């Protein structure tokens, strides 16, 4: 899958995946969403972002999880 809005640059945030070359890591956007913020609230806090940026950060995170196995605890 290709991501147009997620970029990596060793000179920006040490190469951490960011939104459109901004110093806003995709993981920060995903964490804000996971903490219960809406896309509108995230954009209000980070006004350089667009709704498409938030959506792509979530798609990127979903793809990253698909790429590897995570250990899950079994419940009885």
Short mmCIF file of C-alpha atoms in Angstrom, two decimals:
data_model
loop_
_atom_site.label_atom_id
_atom_site.label_comp_id
_atom_site.label_asym_id
_atom_site.label_seq_id
_atom_site.Cartn_x
_atom_site.Cartn_y
_atom_site.Cartn_z
CA UNK A 1 0.00 0.00 0.00
CA UNK A 2 1.31 3.44 -0.87
CA UNK A 3 0.93 6.40 1.45
CA UNK A 4 1.04 9.86 -0.10
CA UNK A 5 0.82 11.84 3.17
CA UNK A 6 3.18 9.80 5.35
CA UNK A 7 6.82 10.69 4.81
CA UNK A 8 10.13 9.73 6.32
CA UNK A 9 13.20 11.92 6.21
CA UNK A 10 16.30 11.32 8.33
CA UNK A 11 16.57 15.10 8.79
CA UNK A 12 13.01 15.45 10.12
CA UNK A 13 12.30 13.90 13.53
CA UNK A 14 15.12 11.40 13.01
CA UNK A 15 13.29 9.60 10.22
CA UNK A 16 10.13 8.88 12.21
CA UNK A 17 7.10 8.60 9.88
CA UNK A 18 5.49 12.05 9.83
CA UNK A 19 2.57 13.75 8.15
CA UNK A 20 3.61 15.45 4.87
CA UNK A 21 7.13 16.23 6.07
CA UNK A 22 5.82 18.23 9.01
CA UNK A 23 7.21 17.58 12.45
CA UNK A 24 4.02 15.78 13.38
CA UNK A 25 4.60 12.03 13.76
CA UNK A 26 1.87 9.76 12.45
CA UNK A 27 2.03 7.96 15.81
CA UNK A 28 1.07 11.18 17.60
CA UNK A 29 -2.06 11.53 15.49
CA UNK A 30 -2.98 7.88 16.04
CA UNK A 31 -2.43 8.20 19.80
CA UNK A 32 -4.66 11.27 19.96
CA UNK A 33 -7.40 9.38 18.14
CA UNK A 34 -6.92 6.33 20.40
CA UNK A 35 -7.25 8.62 23.42
CA UNK A 36 -10.76 9.49 22.26
CA UNK A 37 -10.20 12.69 20.29
CA UNK A 38 -12.20 13.22 17.12
CA UNK A 39 -10.55 14.16 13.85
CA UNK A 40 -11.94 17.67 14.32
CA UNK A 41 -10.37 17.96 17.78
CA UNK A 42 -7.02 16.70 16.48
CA UNK A 43 -7.09 19.28 13.68
CA UNK A 44 -8.01 22.00 16.19
CA UNK A 45 -4.92 21.05 18.24
CA UNK A 46 -2.70 20.60 15.17
CA UNK A 47 -4.06 23.11 12.62
CA UNK A 48 -1.50 22.19 9.95
CA UNK A 49 -3.37 18.89 9.51
CA UNK A 50 -6.33 18.13 7.29
CA UNK A 51 -9.00 15.45 7.67
CA UNK A 52 -7.19 13.45 4.95
CA UNK A 53 -3.99 13.55 7.04
CA UNK A 54 -5.79 12.05 10.04
CA UNK A 55 -7.38 9.35 7.90
CA UNK A 56 -4.06 8.43 6.32
CA UNK A 57 -2.33 8.25 9.72
CA UNK A 58 -4.97 5.76 10.84
CA UNK A 59 -4.63 3.75 7.62
CA UNK A 60 -0.85 3.75 8.08
CA UNK A 61 -1.18 2.43 11.63
CA UNK A 62 -3.58 -0.29 10.52
CA UNK A 63 -1.16 -1.38 7.81
CA UNK A 64 1.75 -1.37 10.26
CA UNK A 65 -0.12 -3.73 12.58
CA UNK A 66 -0.96 -6.01 9.66
CA UNK A 67 2.73 -6.27 8.83
CA UNK A 68 3.69 -8.17 11.97
CA UNK A 69 2.35 -10.54 14.55
CA UNK A 70 1.66 -9.16 17.99
CA UNK A 71 1.53 -11.40 21.04
CA UNK A 72 -1.96 -11.46 22.49
CA UNK A 73 -2.97 -12.70 25.89
CA UNK A 74 -5.56 -15.44 25.92
CA UNK A 75 -8.37 -15.14 28.42
CA UNK A 76 -10.17 -18.10 29.89
#
